[in-house]
Amino acid sequence: MEFESTFGTAAPLLGMVHLPPLPGAPRAPDDGRAAMRAAIDRAASDARALDRGGVDGVVIENFGDAPFYPDEVPPHVVAGVTRAATAVAAETDLPLGVNVLRNDAEAALSVAAAVDADFVRANVHTGARVTDQGILQGRAHETLRLRERLGVDVGVFADTDVKHSAPLTPEGYTAESFADTAERGLADAVIASGSGTGEAVDAGALESVVAERERHGLDTPVLVGSGVTPETVADLLSVADGAIVGTALKAGGETTAPVDADRVADLVAAADEAR
């Protein structure tokens, strides 16, 4: 994919659609059809609010499905995410991304191919991380070969030092892993996040990721993946090439609340100072 032409800007803001628990998840309603309808309705409503607020793209993920499957999710999860993503695509023409938690990039890519989405997020694309799901290993070799087999132009946006995780490798390897993710893992963009959902990225860590990109002579876009607010977005976009925003766009600043179009508009207005 071509980053700037996909989003229509060199520094896109991507808003999150956090799905409620899908059928089969521990916190889903007992009535599976009701659970699916609730997820579809929320996805469609959040997509409309993000579009009205002025973001440049949307990312959908099965956030309500905790505790997450570590790697391969079962077919009913793929089916649920696909139905919800179809609902989002019907509500907006914005570029669409898919993330299947915790780390099923092949499922995300399959959903993206089915709904004509533009990119996927891979939490662990290369290397390995210790997480609350255990040790997760990157599957770049499988993800990119599946993309070739499907014949789709779907970007792979891969995390470095992903949130809710810790490295297995010696301290100081994280910045170097940018080159592995982008150059050897062939990621189309790299995401730098804080330590958890809604947590701000460390400014020094973000700068080191961008510096490592420059040192290797790469042009892979760097996105901020968590903790972006109207107060910080302009400064972050002066360093990074875009941002994925969830919590700050929700009613009351609660991650699981519906998207608030007014909060979206406020963040977009603040971002425009740096774009």
mmCIF file of C-alpha atoms in Angstrom:
data_model
loop_
_atom_site.group_PDB
_atom_site.id
_atom_site.type_symbol
_atom_site.label_atom_id
_atom_site.label_comp_id
_atom_site.label_asym_id
_atom_site.label_seq_id
_atom_site.Cartn_x
_atom_site.Cartn_y
_atom_site.Cartn_z
ATOM 1 C CA MET A 1 0.000 0.000 0.000
ATOM 2 C CA GLU A 2 1.013 3.621 -0.516
ATOM 3 C CA PHE A 3 0.703 5.294 2.887
ATOM 4 C CA GLU A 4 0.000 8.933 2.044
ATOM 5 C CA SER A 5 -2.317 8.285 -0.895
ATOM 6 C CA THR A 6 -4.328 5.751 1.143
ATOM 7 C CA PHE A 7 -5.163 8.268 3.864
ATOM 8 C CA GLY A 8 -5.023 11.485 1.856
ATOM 9 C CA THR A 9 -2.526 13.012 4.274
ATOM 10 C CA ALA A 10 1.072 12.491 5.335
ATOM 11 C CA ALA A 11 0.066 12.402 9.033
ATOM 12 C CA PRO A 12 -3.223 10.511 9.420
ATOM 13 C CA LEU A 13 -5.317 10.170 12.553
ATOM 14 C CA LEU A 14 -6.881 6.701 12.798
ATOM 15 C CA GLY A 15 -9.814 6.231 15.177
ATOM 16 C CA MET A 16 -10.542 2.993 17.016
ATOM 17 C CA VAL A 17 -13.730 0.955 16.902
ATOM 18 C CA HIS A 18 -13.441 -1.220 20.017
ATOM 19 C CA LEU A 19 -15.949 -4.047 19.646
ATOM 20 C CA PRO A 20 -17.911 -5.210 22.695
ATOM 21 C CA PRO A 21 -17.625 -8.916 23.557
ATOM 22 C CA LEU A 22 -18.409 -11.093 20.562
ATOM 23 C CA PRO A 23 -20.442 -14.317 20.836
ATOM 24 C CA GLY A 24 -18.450 -16.916 22.757
ATOM 25 C CA ALA A 25 -16.408 -14.400 24.760
ATOM 26 C CA PRO A 26 -16.684 -14.659 28.594
ATOM 27 C CA ARG A 27 -18.392 -11.274 29.008
ATOM 28 C CA ALA A 28 -20.741 -11.557 26.020
ATOM 29 C CA PRO A 29 -24.518 -11.793 26.550
ATOM 30 C CA ASP A 30 -25.799 -15.349 26.885
ATOM 31 C CA ASP A 31 -27.867 -14.857 23.748
ATOM 32 C CA GLY A 32 -25.299 -15.142 20.947
ATOM 33 C CA ARG A 33 -27.478 -13.375 18.401
ATOM 34 C CA ALA A 34 -28.001 -10.488 20.795
ATOM 35 C CA ALA A 35 -24.258 -10.274 21.375
ATOM 36 C CA MET A 36 -23.580 -10.123 17.642
ATOM 37 C CA ARG A 37 -26.281 -7.508 17.085
ATOM 38 C CA ALA A 38 -24.862 -5.370 19.903
ATOM 39 C CA ALA A 39 -21.388 -5.567 18.365
ATOM 40 C CA ILE A 40 -22.678 -4.660 14.906
ATOM 41 C CA ASP A 41 -24.749 -1.746 16.206
ATOM 42 C CA ARG A 42 -21.850 -0.347 18.252
ATOM 43 C CA ALA A 43 -19.408 -0.751 15.371
ATOM 44 C CA ALA A 44 -21.699 1.088 12.973
ATOM 45 C CA SER A 45 -22.435 3.877 15.461
ATOM 46 C CA ASP A 46 -18.761 4.383 16.338
ATOM 47 C CA ALA A 47 -17.805 4.424 12.658
ATOM 48 C CA ARG A 48 -20.362 7.161 11.959
ATOM 49 C CA ALA A 49 -19.093 9.244 14.879
ATOM 50 C CA LEU A 50 -15.464 8.871 13.789
ATOM 51 C CA ASP A 51 -16.374 9.878 10.247
ATOM 52 C CA ARG A 52 -18.330 12.938 11.430
ATOM 53 C CA GLY A 53 -15.477 13.950 13.703
ATOM 54 C CA GLY A 54 -13.015 14.039 10.834
ATOM 55 C CA VAL A 55 -10.499 11.206 11.315
ATOM 56 C CA ASP A 56 -8.552 9.909 8.328
ATOM 57 C CA GLY A 57 -9.127 6.204 8.912
ATOM 58 C CA VAL A 58 -10.733 3.616 11.177
ATOM 59 C CA VAL A 59 -9.333 0.531 12.923
ATOM 60 C CA ILE A 60 -11.647 -2.203 14.206
ATOM 61 C CA GLU A 61 -10.573 -4.755 16.819
ATOM 62 C CA ASN A 62 -12.183 -7.346 19.104
ATOM 63 C CA PHE A 63 -11.271 -5.402 22.250
ATOM 64 C CA GLY A 64 -14.118 -6.864 24.323
ATOM 65 C CA ASP A 65 -13.008 -10.465 23.867
ATOM 66 C CA ALA A 66 -10.584 -10.580 26.819
ATOM 67 C CA PRO A 67 -9.000 -12.826 27.892
ATOM 68 C CA PHE A 68 -7.616 -13.090 24.380
ATOM 69 C CA TYR A 69 -6.499 -16.135 22.461
ATOM 70 C CA PRO A 70 -2.708 -15.814 22.124
ATOM 71 C CA ASP A 71 -2.320 -16.572 18.442
ATOM 72 C CA GLU A 72 -4.890 -18.339 16.280
ATOM 73 C CA VAL A 73 -8.491 -17.413 17.094
ATOM 74 C CA PRO A 74 -11.322 -19.866 16.368
ATOM 75 C CA PRO A 75 -13.598 -19.492 13.325
ATOM 76 C CA HIS A 76 -16.472 -17.914 15.258
ATOM 77 C CA VAL A 77 -14.239 -14.964 16.193
ATOM 78 C CA VAL A 78 -13.167 -14.472 12.579
ATOM 79 C CA ALA A 79 -16.832 -14.590 11.552
ATOM 80 C CA GLY A 80 -17.835 -12.067 14.219
ATOM 81 C CA VAL A 81 -15.089 -9.594 13.352
ATOM 82 C CA THR A 82 -15.956 -9.941 9.660
ATOM 83 C CA ARG A 83 -19.625 -9.123 10.274
ATOM 84 C CA ALA A 84 -18.720 -6.104 12.380
ATOM 85 C CA ALA A 85 -16.131 -4.898 9.851
ATOM 86 C CA THR A 86 -18.725 -5.215 7.103
ATOM 87 C CA ALA A 87 -21.011 -2.941 9.128
ATOM 88 C CA VAL A 88 -18.225 -0.383 9.507
ATOM 89 C CA ALA A 89 -17.451 -0.447 5.785
ATOM 90 C CA ALA A 90 -21.138 0.212 5.070
ATOM 91 C CA GLU A 91 -21.090 3.357 7.224
ATOM 92 C CA THR A 92 -17.952 5.097 5.979
ATOM 93 C CA ASP A 93 -15.635 5.304 2.991
ATOM 94 C CA LEU A 94 -12.662 5.991 5.251
ATOM 95 C CA PRO A 95 -9.667 3.634 4.970
ATOM 96 C CA LEU A 96 -10.263 0.623 7.212
ATOM 97 C CA GLY A 97 -7.864 -1.431 9.317
ATOM 98 C CA VAL A 98 -8.399 -4.713 11.177
ATOM 99 C CA ASN A 99 -6.741 -6.025 14.341
ATOM 100 C CA VAL A 100 -7.600 -9.481 15.703
ATOM 101 C CA LEU A 101 -6.377 -9.734 19.274
ATOM 102 C CA ARG A 102 -4.167 -10.844 20.613
ATOM 103 C CA ASN A 103 -1.913 -11.634 17.703
ATOM 104 C CA ASP A 104 -3.750 -13.330 14.844
ATOM 105 C CA ALA A 105 -2.498 -11.327 11.861
ATOM 106 C CA GLU A 106 -3.579 -14.077 9.455
ATOM 107 C CA ALA A 107 -7.163 -13.809 10.698
ATOM 108 C CA ALA A 108 -6.986 -10.008 10.438
ATOM 109 C CA LEU A 109 -5.637 -10.270 6.907
ATOM 110 C CA SER A 110 -8.375 -12.718 5.964
ATOM 111 C CA VAL A 111 -11.041 -10.353 7.311
ATOM 112 C CA ALA A 112 -9.402 -7.437 5.502
ATOM 113 C CA ALA A 113 -9.447 -9.344 2.225
ATOM 114 C CA ALA A 114 -13.121 -10.239 2.686
ATOM 115 C CA VAL A 115 -14.300 -6.685 3.434
ATOM 116 C CA ASP A 116 -11.852 -4.850 1.158
ATOM 117 C CA ALA A 117 -10.030 -3.210 4.079
ATOM 118 C CA ASP A 118 -6.780 -1.318 3.599
ATOM 119 C CA PHE A 119 -4.461 -2.532 6.362
ATOM 120 C CA VAL A 120 -4.087 -4.782 9.395
ATOM 121 C CA ARG A 121 -2.321 -4.319 12.714
ATOM 122 C CA ALA A 122 0.064 -7.030 13.889
ATOM 123 C CA ASN A 123 0.955 -6.681 17.558
ATOM 124 C CA VAL A 124 3.981 -9.013 17.345
ATOM 125 C CA HIS A 125 5.112 -9.204 13.726
ATOM 126 C CA THR A 126 8.763 -10.135 14.265
ATOM 127 C CA GLY A 127 10.699 -11.278 17.312
ATOM 128 C CA ALA A 128 8.961 -12.380 20.516
ATOM 129 C CA ARG A 129 7.328 -10.745 23.544
ATOM 130 C CA VAL A 130 6.190 -11.823 26.998
ATOM 131 C CA THR A 131 2.501 -10.940 27.440
ATOM 132 C CA ASP A 132 -0.465 -11.832 29.613
ATOM 133 C CA GLN A 133 -1.180 -14.520 26.998
ATOM 134 C CA GLY A 134 2.301 -15.999 27.425
ATOM 135 C CA ILE A 135 5.130 -15.737 24.925
ATOM 136 C CA LEU A 136 3.983 -14.441 21.540
ATOM 137 C CA GLN A 137 6.161 -14.957 18.488
ATOM 138 C CA GLY A 138 6.096 -12.977 15.275
ATOM 139 C CA ARG A 139 4.744 -14.670 12.176
ATOM 140 C CA ALA A 140 5.807 -12.249 9.481
ATOM 141 C CA HIS A 141 6.785 -15.144 7.240
ATOM 142 C CA GLU A 142 3.239 -16.543 7.344
ATOM 143 C CA THR A 143 1.375 -13.230 7.220
ATOM 144 C CA LEU A 144 3.144 -11.911 4.144
ATOM 145 C CA ARG A 145 2.919 -15.204 2.284
ATOM 146 C CA LEU A 146 -0.826 -15.302 2.949
ATOM 147 C CA ARG A 147 -1.097 -11.766 1.574
ATOM 148 C CA GLU A 148 0.627 -12.946 -1.605
ATOM 149 C CA ARG A 149 -1.707 -15.927 -1.923
ATOM 150 C CA LEU A 150 -4.776 -13.751 -1.446
ATOM 151 C CA GLY A 151 -3.497 -11.212 -3.951
ATOM 152 C CA VAL A 152 -4.617 -8.177 -1.929
ATOM 153 C CA ASP A 153 -2.960 -4.801 -1.411
ATOM 154 C CA VAL A 154 -3.383 -4.747 2.370
ATOM 155 C CA GLY A 155 -0.773 -2.938 4.440
ATOM 156 C CA VAL A 156 0.758 -4.530 7.543
ATOM 157 C CA PHE A 157 1.161 -2.058 10.411
ATOM 158 C CA ALA A 158 3.377 -3.721 13.024
ATOM 159 C CA ASP A 159 4.032 -2.768 16.623
ATOM 160 C CA THR A 160 7.481 -2.356 18.068
ATOM 161 C CA ASP A 161 7.754 -2.789 21.850
ATOM 162 C CA VAL A 162 4.005 -3.448 21.850
ATOM 163 C CA LYS A 163 1.894 -2.403 24.846
ATOM 164 C CA HIS A 164 0.950 -4.927 27.541
ATOM 165 C CA SER A 165 4.200 -6.810 26.949
ATOM 166 C CA ALA A 166 7.883 -7.037 27.804
ATOM 167 C CA PRO A 167 10.904 -8.042 25.711
ATOM 168 C CA LEU A 168 12.651 -11.387 25.802
ATOM 169 C CA THR A 169 15.837 -9.881 24.404
ATOM 170 C CA PRO A 170 18.487 -7.803 26.193
ATOM 171 C CA GLU A 171 17.719 -4.214 27.116
ATOM 172 C CA GLY A 172 18.478 -1.849 24.260
ATOM 173 C CA TYR A 173 17.318 -4.146 21.468
ATOM 174 C CA THR A 174 13.951 -2.427 20.899
ATOM 175 C CA ALA A 175 15.174 0.370 18.626
ATOM 176 C CA GLU A 176 17.224 -2.064 16.574
ATOM 177 C CA SER A 177 14.109 -4.212 16.181
ATOM 178 C CA PHE A 178 12.591 -1.410 14.106
ATOM 179 C CA ALA A 179 14.940 -2.364 11.294
ATOM 180 C CA ASP A 180 14.030 -6.033 11.681
ATOM 181 C CA THR A 181 10.319 -5.223 11.600
ATOM 182 C CA ALA A 182 10.490 -2.871 8.628
ATOM 183 C CA GLU A 183 13.432 -4.197 6.607
ATOM 184 C CA ARG A 184 13.321 -7.942 7.258
ATOM 185 C CA GLY A 185 9.655 -8.243 8.299
ATOM 186 C CA LEU A 186 8.567 -5.934 5.441
ATOM 187 C CA ALA A 187 6.071 -4.017 7.602
ATOM 188 C CA ASP A 188 4.392 -1.127 5.790
ATOM 189 C CA ALA A 189 4.284 0.993 8.962
ATOM 190 C CA VAL A 190 5.600 0.639 12.503
ATOM 191 C CA ILE A 191 3.634 1.521 15.648
ATOM 192 C CA ALA A 192 5.161 2.823 18.887
ATOM 193 C CA SER A 193 2.921 2.719 21.980
ATOM 194 C CA GLY A 194 2.894 3.289 25.699
ATOM 195 C CA SER A 195 2.913 0.493 28.246
ATOM 196 C CA GLY A 196 -0.838 -0.144 28.112
ATOM 197 C CA THR A 197 -4.165 0.877 26.597
ATOM 198 C CA GLY A 198 -4.555 4.645 26.829
ATOM 199 C CA GLU A 199 -1.011 5.070 28.189
ATOM 200 C CA ALA A 200 1.132 7.760 26.581
ATOM 201 C CA VAL A 201 4.174 6.755 24.588
ATOM 202 C CA ASP A 202 7.458 7.856 26.115
ATOM 203 C CA ALA A 203 8.749 10.808 24.095
ATOM 204 C CA GLY A 204 12.325 9.566 24.230
ATOM 205 C CA ALA A 205 11.306 6.087 23.088
ATOM 206 C CA LEU A 206 9.362 7.531 20.153
ATOM 207 C CA GLU A 207 12.308 9.687 19.151
ATOM 208 C CA SER A 208 14.652 6.681 19.332
ATOM 209 C CA VAL A 209 12.404 4.686 17.009
ATOM 210 C CA VAL A 210 12.367 7.515 14.474
ATOM 211 C CA ALA A 211 16.135 7.973 14.851
ATOM 212 C CA GLU A 212 16.689 4.267 14.222
ATOM 213 C CA ARG A 213 14.617 4.499 11.067
ATOM 214 C CA GLU A 214 16.787 7.345 9.857
ATOM 215 C CA ARG A 215 20.006 5.542 10.795
ATOM 216 C CA HIS A 216 19.007 2.608 8.612
ATOM 217 C CA GLY A 217 17.984 4.859 5.737
ATOM 218 C CA LEU A 218 14.370 3.656 5.800
ATOM 219 C CA ASP A 219 11.206 5.599 4.998
ATOM 220 C CA THR A 220 8.709 3.353 6.796
ATOM 221 C CA PRO A 221 6.048 5.514 8.525
ATOM 222 C CA VAL A 222 5.993 5.550 12.326
ATOM 223 C CA LEU A 223 2.630 5.824 14.079
ATOM 224 C CA VAL A 224 1.872 6.498 17.740
ATOM 225 C CA GLY A 225 -0.364 3.687 18.992
ATOM 226 C CA SER A 226 -1.728 4.787 22.381
ATOM 227 C CA GLY A 227 -2.274 7.643 24.802
ATOM 228 C CA VAL A 228 -2.782 10.428 22.255
ATOM 229 C CA THR A 229 -4.833 13.384 23.527
ATOM 230 C CA PRO A 230 -5.760 16.838 22.193
ATOM 231 C CA GLU A 231 -3.067 18.256 24.462
ATOM 232 C CA THR A 232 -0.293 16.002 23.100
ATOM 233 C CA VAL A 233 -1.253 15.245 19.510
ATOM 234 C CA ALA A 234 0.461 18.242 17.896
ATOM 235 C CA ASP A 235 3.789 17.514 19.610
ATOM 236 C CA LEU A 236 3.561 13.807 18.776
ATOM 237 C CA LEU A 237 2.837 14.484 15.114
ATOM 238 C CA SER A 238 5.876 16.733 14.938
ATOM 239 C CA VAL A 239 7.896 13.525 15.463
ATOM 240 C CA ALA A 240 5.670 10.680 14.213
ATOM 241 C CA ASP A 241 3.884 10.211 10.893
ATOM 242 C CA GLY A 242 0.424 9.581 12.309
ATOM 243 C CA ALA A 243 -1.484 8.228 15.277
ATOM 244 C CA ILE A 244 -4.012 5.568 16.236
ATOM 245 C CA VAL A 245 -6.413 6.972 18.850
ATOM 246 C CA GLY A 246 -9.015 5.195 20.952
ATOM 247 C CA THR A 247 -9.564 6.181 24.571
ATOM 248 C CA ALA A 248 -9.369 9.955 24.048
ATOM 249 C CA LEU A 249 -12.205 9.766 21.502
ATOM 250 C CA LYS A 250 -14.648 7.955 23.778
ATOM 251 C CA ALA A 251 -17.389 9.468 25.914
ATOM 252 C CA GLY A 252 -15.902 10.436 29.267
ATOM 253 C CA GLY A 253 -12.493 9.210 28.147
ATOM 254 C CA GLU A 254 -13.513 5.617 28.915
ATOM 255 C CA THR A 255 -12.038 3.053 26.503
ATOM 256 C CA THR A 256 -15.162 0.905 26.371
ATOM 257 C CA ALA A 257 -17.598 3.829 25.969
ATOM 258 C CA PRO A 258 -19.084 4.868 22.609
ATOM 259 C CA VAL A 259 -17.134 7.229 20.362
ATOM 260 C CA ASP A 260 -18.006 10.891 20.975
ATOM 261 C CA ALA A 261 -17.974 12.835 17.682
ATOM 262 C CA ASP A 262 -17.301 16.102 19.508
ATOM 263 C CA ARG A 263 -14.201 14.661 21.180
ATOM 264 C CA VAL A 264 -13.069 13.394 17.785
ATOM 265 C CA ALA A 265 -13.488 16.855 16.274
ATOM 266 C CA ASP A 266 -11.532 18.428 19.150
ATOM 267 C CA LEU A 267 -8.599 16.064 18.640
ATOM 268 C CA VAL A 268 -8.613 16.540 14.864
ATOM 269 C CA ALA A 269 -8.585 20.315 15.337
ATOM 270 C CA ALA A 270 -5.624 20.047 17.698
ATOM 271 C CA ALA A 271 -3.789 17.771 15.267
ATOM 272 C CA ASP A 272 -4.248 20.215 12.437
ATOM 273 C CA GLU A 273 -1.822 22.547 14.202
ATOM 274 C CA ALA A 274 0.958 20.086 13.325
ATOM 275 C CA ARG A 275 -0.258 19.041 9.868
#
